[in-house]
PDB file of C-alpha atoms in Angstrom:
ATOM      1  CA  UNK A 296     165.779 170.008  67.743  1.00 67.00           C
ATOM      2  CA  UNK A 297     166.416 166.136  66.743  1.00 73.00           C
ATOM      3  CA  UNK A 298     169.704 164.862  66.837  1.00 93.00           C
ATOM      4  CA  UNK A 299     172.177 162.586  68.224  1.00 96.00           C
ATOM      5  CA  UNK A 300     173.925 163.626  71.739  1.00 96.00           C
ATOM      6  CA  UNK A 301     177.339 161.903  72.948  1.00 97.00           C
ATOM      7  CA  UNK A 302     178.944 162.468  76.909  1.00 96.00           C
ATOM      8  CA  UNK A 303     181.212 163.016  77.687  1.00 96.00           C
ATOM      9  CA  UNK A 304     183.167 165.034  75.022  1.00 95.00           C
ATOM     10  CA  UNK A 305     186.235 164.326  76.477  1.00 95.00           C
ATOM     11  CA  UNK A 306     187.175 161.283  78.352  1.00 94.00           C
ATOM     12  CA  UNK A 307     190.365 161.117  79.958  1.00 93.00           C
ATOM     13  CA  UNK A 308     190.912 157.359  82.070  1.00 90.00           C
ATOM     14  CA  UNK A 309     193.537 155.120  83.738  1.00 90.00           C
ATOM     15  CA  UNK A 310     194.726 151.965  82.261  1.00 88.00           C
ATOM     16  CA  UNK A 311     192.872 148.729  83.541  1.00 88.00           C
ATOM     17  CA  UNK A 312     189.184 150.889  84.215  1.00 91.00           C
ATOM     18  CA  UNK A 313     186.407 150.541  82.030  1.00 93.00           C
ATOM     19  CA  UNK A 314     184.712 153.952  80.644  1.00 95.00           C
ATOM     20  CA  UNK A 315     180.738 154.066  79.309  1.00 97.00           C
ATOM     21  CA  UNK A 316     180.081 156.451  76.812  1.00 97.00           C
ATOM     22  CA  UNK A 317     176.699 157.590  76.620  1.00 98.00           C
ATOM     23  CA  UNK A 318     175.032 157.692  73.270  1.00 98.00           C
ATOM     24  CA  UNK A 319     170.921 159.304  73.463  1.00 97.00           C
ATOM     25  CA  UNK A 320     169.080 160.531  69.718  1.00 97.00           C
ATOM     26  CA  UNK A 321     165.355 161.902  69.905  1.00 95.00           C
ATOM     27  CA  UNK A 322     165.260 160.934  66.283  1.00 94.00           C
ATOM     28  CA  UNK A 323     162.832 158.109  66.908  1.00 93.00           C
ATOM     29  CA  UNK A 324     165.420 155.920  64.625  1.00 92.00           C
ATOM     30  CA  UNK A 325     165.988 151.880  65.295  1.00 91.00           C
ATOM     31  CA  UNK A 326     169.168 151.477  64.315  1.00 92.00           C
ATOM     32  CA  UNK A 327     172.002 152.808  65.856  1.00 95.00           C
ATOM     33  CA  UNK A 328     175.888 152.756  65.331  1.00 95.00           C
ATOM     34  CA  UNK A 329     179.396 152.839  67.024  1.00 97.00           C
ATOM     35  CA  UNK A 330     182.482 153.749  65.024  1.00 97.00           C
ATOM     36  CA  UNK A 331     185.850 154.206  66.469  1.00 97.00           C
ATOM     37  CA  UNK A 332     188.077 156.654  64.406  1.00 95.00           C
ATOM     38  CA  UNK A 333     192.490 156.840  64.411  1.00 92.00           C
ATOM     39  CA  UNK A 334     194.012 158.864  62.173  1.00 80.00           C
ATOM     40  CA  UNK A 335     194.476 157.610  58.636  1.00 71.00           C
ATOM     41  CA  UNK A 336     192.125 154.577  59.275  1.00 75.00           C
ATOM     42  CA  UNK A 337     188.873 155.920  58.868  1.00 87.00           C
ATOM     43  CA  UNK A 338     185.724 154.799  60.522  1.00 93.00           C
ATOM     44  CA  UNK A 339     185.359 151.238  61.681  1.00 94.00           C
ATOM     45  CA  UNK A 340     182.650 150.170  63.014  1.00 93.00           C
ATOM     46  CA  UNK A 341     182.455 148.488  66.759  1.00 96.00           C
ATOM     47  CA  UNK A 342     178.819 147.217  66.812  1.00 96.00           C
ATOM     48  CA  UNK A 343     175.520 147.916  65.459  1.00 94.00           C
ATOM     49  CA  UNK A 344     171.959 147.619  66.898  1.00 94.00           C
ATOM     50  CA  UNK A 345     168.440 147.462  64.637  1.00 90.00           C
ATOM     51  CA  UNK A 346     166.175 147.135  67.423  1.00 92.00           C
ATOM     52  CA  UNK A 347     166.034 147.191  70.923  1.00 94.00           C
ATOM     53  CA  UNK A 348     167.266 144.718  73.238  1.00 95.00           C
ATOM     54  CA  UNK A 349     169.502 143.268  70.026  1.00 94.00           C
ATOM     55  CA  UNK A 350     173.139 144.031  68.394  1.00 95.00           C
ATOM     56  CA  UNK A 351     175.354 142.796  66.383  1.00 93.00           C
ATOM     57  CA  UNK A 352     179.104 142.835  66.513  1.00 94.00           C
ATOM     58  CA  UNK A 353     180.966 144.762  63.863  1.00 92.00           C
ATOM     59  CA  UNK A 354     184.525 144.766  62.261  1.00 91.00           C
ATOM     60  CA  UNK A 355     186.416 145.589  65.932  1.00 94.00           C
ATOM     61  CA  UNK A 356     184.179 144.313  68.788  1.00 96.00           C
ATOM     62  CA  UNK A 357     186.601 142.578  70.558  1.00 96.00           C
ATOM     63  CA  UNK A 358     187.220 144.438  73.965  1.00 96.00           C
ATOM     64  CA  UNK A 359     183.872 146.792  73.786  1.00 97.00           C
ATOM     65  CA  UNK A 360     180.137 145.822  75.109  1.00 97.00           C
ATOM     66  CA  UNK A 361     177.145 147.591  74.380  1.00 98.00           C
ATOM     67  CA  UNK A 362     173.198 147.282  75.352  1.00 97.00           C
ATOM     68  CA  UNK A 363     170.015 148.532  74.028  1.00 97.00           C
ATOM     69  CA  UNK A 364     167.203 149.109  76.452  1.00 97.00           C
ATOM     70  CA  UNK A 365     165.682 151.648  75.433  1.00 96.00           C
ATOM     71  CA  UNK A 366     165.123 152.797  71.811  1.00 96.00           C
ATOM     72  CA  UNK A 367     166.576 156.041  72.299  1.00 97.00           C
ATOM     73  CA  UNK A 368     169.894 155.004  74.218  1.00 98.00           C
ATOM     74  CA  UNK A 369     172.875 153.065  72.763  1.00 98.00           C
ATOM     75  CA  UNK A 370     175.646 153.066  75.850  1.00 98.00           C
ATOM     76  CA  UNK A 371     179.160 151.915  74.757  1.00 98.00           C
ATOM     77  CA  UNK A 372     181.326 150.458  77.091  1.00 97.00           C
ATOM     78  CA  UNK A 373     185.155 150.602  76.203  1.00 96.00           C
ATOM     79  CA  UNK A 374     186.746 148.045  78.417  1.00 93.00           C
ATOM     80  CA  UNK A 375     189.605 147.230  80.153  1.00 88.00           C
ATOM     81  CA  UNK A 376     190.266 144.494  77.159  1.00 87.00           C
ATOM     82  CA  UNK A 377     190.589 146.857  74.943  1.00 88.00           C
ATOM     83  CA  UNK A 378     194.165 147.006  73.903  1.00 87.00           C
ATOM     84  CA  UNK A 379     194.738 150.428  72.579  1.00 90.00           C
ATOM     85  CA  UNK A 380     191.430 152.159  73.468  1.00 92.00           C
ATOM     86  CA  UNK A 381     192.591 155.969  73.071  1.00 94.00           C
ATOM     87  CA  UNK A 382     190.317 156.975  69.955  1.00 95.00           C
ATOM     88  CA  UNK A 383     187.474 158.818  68.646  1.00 96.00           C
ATOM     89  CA  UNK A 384     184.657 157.137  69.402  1.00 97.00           C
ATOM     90  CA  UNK A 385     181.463 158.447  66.613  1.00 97.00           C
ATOM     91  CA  UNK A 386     177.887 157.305  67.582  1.00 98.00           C
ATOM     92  CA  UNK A 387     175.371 157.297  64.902  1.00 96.00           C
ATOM     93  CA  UNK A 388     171.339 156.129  64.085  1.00 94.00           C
ATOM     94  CA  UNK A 389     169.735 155.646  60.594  1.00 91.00           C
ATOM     95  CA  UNK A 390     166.338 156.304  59.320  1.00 86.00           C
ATOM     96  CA  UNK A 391     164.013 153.468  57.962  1.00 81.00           C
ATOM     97  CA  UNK A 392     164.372 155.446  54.355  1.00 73.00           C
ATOM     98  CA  UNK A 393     166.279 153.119  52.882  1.00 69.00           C
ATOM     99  CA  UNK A 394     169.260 155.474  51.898  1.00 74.00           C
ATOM    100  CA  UNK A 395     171.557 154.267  54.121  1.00 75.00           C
ATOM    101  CA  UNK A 396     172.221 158.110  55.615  1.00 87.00           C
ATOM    102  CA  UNK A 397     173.707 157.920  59.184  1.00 92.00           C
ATOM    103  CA  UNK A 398     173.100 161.097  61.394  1.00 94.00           C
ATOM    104  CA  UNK A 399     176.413 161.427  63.789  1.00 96.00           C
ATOM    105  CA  UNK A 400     176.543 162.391  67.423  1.00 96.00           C
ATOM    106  CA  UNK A 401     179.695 164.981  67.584  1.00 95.00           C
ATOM    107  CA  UNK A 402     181.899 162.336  68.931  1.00 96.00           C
ATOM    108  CA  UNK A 403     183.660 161.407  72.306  1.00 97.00           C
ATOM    109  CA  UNK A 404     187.089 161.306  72.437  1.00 95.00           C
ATOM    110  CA  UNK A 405     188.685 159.500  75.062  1.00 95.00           C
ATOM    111  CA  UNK A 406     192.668 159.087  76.113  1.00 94.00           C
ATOM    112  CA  UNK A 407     194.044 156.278  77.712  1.00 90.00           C
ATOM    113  CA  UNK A 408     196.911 157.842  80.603  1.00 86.00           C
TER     114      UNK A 408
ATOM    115  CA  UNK B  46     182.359 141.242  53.267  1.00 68.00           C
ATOM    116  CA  UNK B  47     182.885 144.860  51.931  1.00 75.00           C
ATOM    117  CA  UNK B  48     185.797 147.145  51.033  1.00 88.00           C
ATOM    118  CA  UNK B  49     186.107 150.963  49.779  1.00 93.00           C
ATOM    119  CA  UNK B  50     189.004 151.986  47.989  1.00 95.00           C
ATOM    120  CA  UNK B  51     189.807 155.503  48.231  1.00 96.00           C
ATOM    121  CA  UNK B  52     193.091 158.119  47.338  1.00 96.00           C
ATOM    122  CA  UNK B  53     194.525 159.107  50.958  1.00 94.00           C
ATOM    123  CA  UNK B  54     195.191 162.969  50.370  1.00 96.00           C
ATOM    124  CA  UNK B  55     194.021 165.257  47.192  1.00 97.00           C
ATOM    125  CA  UNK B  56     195.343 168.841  46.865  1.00 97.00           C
ATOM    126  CA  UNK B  57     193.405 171.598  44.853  1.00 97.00           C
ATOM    127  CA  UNK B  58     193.709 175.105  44.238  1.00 97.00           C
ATOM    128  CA  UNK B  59     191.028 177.019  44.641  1.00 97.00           C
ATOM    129  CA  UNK B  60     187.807 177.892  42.287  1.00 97.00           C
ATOM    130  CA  UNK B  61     188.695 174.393  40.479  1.00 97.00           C
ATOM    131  CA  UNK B  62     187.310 171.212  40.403  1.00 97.00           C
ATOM    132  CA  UNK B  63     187.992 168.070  41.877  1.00 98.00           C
ATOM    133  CA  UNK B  64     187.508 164.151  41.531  1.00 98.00           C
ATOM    134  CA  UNK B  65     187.593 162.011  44.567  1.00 98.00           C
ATOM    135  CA  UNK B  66     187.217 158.406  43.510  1.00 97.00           C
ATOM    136  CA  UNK B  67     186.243 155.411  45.580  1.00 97.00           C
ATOM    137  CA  UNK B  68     186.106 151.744  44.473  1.00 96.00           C
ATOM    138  CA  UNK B  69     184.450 148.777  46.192  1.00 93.00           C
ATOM    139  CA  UNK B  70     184.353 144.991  46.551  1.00 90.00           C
ATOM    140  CA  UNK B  71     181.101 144.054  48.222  1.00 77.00           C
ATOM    141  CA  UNK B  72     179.760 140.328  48.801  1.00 73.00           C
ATOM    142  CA  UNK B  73     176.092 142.627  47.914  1.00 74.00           C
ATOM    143  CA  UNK B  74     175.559 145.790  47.216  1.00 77.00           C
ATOM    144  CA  UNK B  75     173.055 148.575  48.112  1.00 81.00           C
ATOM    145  CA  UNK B  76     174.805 151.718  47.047  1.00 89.00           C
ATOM    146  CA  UNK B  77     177.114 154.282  47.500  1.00 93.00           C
ATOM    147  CA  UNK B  78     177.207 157.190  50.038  1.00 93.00           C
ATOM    148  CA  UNK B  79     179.614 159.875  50.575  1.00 96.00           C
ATOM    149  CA  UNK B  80     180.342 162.476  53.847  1.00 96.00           C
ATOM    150  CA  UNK B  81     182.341 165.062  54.688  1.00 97.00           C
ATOM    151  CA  UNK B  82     183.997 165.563  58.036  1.00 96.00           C
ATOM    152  CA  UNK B  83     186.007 168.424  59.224  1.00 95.00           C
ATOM    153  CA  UNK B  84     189.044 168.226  61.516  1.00 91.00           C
ATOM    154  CA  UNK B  85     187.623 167.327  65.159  1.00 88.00           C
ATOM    155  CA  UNK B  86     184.593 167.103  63.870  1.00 91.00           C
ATOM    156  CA  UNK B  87     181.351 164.456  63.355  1.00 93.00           C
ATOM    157  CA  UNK B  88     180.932 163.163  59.270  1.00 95.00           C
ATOM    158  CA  UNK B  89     178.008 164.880  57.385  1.00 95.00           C
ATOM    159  CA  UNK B  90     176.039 163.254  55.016  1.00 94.00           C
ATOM    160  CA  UNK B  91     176.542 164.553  51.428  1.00 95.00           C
ATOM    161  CA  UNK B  92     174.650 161.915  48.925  1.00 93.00           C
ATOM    162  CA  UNK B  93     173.115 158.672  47.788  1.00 91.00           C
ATOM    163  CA  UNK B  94     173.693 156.847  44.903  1.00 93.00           C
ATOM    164  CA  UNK B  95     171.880 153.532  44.949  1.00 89.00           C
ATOM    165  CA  UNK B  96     171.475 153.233  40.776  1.00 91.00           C
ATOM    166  CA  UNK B  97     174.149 154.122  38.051  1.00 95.00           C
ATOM    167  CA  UNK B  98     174.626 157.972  37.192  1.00 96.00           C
ATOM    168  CA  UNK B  99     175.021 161.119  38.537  1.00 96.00           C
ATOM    169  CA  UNK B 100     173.552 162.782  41.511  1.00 92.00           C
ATOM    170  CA  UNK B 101     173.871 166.652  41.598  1.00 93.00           C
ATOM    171  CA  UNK B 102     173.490 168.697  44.898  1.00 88.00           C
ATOM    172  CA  UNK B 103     174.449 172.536  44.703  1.00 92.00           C
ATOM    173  CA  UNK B 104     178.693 172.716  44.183  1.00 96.00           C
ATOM    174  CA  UNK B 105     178.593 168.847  44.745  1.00 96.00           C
ATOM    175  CA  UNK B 106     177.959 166.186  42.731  1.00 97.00           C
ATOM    176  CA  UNK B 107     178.485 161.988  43.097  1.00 97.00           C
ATOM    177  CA  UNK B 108     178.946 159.278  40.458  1.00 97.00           C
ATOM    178  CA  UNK B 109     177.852 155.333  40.546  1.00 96.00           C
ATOM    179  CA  UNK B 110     178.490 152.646  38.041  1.00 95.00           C
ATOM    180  CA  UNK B 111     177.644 149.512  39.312  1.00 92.00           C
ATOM    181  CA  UNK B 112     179.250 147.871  36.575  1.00 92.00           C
ATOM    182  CA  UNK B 113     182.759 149.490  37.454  1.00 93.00           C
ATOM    183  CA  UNK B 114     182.252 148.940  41.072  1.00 92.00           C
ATOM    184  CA  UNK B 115     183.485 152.458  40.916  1.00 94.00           C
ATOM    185  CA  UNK B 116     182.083 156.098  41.989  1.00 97.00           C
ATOM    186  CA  UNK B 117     182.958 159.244  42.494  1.00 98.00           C
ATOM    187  CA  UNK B 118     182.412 162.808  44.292  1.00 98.00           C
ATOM    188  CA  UNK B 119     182.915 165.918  42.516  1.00 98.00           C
ATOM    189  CA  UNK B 120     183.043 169.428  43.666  1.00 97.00           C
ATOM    190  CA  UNK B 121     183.164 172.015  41.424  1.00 97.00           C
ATOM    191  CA  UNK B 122     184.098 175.748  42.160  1.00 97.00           C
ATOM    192  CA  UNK B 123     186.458 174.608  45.508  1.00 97.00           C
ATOM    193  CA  UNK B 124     185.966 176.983  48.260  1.00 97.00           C
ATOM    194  CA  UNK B 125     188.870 177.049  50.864  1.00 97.00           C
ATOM    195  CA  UNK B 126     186.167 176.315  53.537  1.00 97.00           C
ATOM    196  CA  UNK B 127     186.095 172.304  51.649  1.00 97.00           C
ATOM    197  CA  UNK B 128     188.667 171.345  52.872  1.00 97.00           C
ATOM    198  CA  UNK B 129     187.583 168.299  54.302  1.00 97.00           C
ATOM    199  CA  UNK B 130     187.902 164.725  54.766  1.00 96.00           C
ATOM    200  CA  UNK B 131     185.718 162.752  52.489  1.00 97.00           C
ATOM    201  CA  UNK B 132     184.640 159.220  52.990  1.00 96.00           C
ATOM    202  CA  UNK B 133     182.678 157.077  50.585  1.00 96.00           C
ATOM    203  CA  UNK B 134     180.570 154.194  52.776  1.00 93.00           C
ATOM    204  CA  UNK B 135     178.253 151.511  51.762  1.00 90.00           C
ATOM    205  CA  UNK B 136     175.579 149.962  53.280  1.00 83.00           C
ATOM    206  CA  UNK B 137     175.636 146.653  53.938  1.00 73.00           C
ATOM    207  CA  UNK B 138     172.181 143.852  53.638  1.00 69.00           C
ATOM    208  CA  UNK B 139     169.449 145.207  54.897  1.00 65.00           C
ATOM    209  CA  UNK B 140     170.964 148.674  55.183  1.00 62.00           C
ATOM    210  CA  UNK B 141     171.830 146.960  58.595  1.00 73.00           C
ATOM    211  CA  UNK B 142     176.483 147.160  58.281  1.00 81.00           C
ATOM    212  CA  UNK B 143     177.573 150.292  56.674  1.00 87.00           C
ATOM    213  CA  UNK B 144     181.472 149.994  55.957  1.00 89.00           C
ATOM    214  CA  UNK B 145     183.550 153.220  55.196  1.00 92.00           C
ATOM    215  CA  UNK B 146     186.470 153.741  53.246  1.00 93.00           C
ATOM    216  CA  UNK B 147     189.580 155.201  54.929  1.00 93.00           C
ATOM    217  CA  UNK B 148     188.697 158.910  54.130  1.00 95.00           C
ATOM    218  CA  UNK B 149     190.457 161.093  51.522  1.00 96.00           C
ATOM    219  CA  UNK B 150     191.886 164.416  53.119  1.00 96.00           C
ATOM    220  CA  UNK B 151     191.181 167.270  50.524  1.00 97.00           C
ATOM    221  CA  UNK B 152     193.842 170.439  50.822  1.00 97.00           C
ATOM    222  CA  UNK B 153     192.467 173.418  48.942  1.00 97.00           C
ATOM    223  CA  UNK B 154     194.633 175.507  48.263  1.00 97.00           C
ATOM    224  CA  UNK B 155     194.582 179.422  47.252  1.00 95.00           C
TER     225      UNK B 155
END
């Protein structure tokens, strides 16, 4: 089946270490997505990508890197930068259709100790 | 830039109807999408609305006026199993930056 797979489910890391989350869709979509979701704040989005080996920053970038390589793959990197990283951390990819649909991975959600 | 406006928390009894409503101030626009999420879990797309009207799926339908800036989602016949967060998004240029609104939490109630 197509779909959008995020590791780990749970993330559980020390202050000062940097964590990659691991973001892979079979969906054979170019664009792909990272939101970061707190309670009562919504979805806001960290950074996008269209196509491979380019991305864009979004609204909350600062203290994250990503990288596109491969079409497929769409690794986040929460860093040590990143003030108050505990979250839940939603990939996603979008079709070429033109309706603006985004297909989520079921999220990874990672605790700062 | 863009920004959705929508109600924080709706409660509804059971077998009614309800109105979530989402406004927006967009530098462009490309339309109006809507998901559901569940506690703990990943949002679920519901609809489009890219021109002004309505859009009916099944129980659910969703509402654009362009003119407004306004939409809306409506679900008729509330099942206890909707109770849901619902977010209203929009895509950005290019369908490249799609920006949510901060989710309404829907409490059906029996």
């Amino acid at each position: 089946d197509g779909g959008i797979t995020q590791s780990p489910k749970y993330l559980f890391r020390k202050e000062g270490q940097n964590v990659t989350l691991s973001c892979e869709q079979n969906l054979n979509h170019d664009a792909m997505y990272w939101y970061r979701q707190d309670p009562g704040q919504g979805l806001r989005l960290i950074y996008y990508s269209q196509i491979v080996n380019d991305f864009q920053k979004g609204d909350i970038a600062e203290g994250y890197s990503v990288s596109r390589e491969k079409k497929e793959s769409f690794p986040l990197t929460v860093t040590s930068a990143q003030k108050n990283p505990t979250a839940f951390y939603l990939c996603a990819s979008m079709p070429p259709s033109g309706t603006g649909e985004l297909f989520f991975g079921e999220g990874s959600r990672l605790t700062v100790l | 830039g863009q920004s959705l406006e929508q109600p924080s928390e709706v409660t509804a009894v059971e077998g009614a109807i309800v109105q979530i409503n989402c406004t927006y101030q967009t530098s462009g626009f490309y339309g109006l999408s809507w998901y559901q999420q569940h506690d703990g879990g990943a949002p679920t797309f519901l609809s489009y609305n890219a021109l002004d009207g309505l859009e009916e799926t099944g129980r659910f339908s969703s509402f654009l006026s362009r003119s407004d800036s306004y939409g809306y989602l409506l679900l008729q016949e509330l099942q206890m199993k909707d109770s849901a967060s619902y977010f209203c998004a929009s895509p950005g240029w290019g369908y490249q930056k799609v920006t949510f609104g901060i989710g309404t939490k829907l409490q059906v109630i029996p």
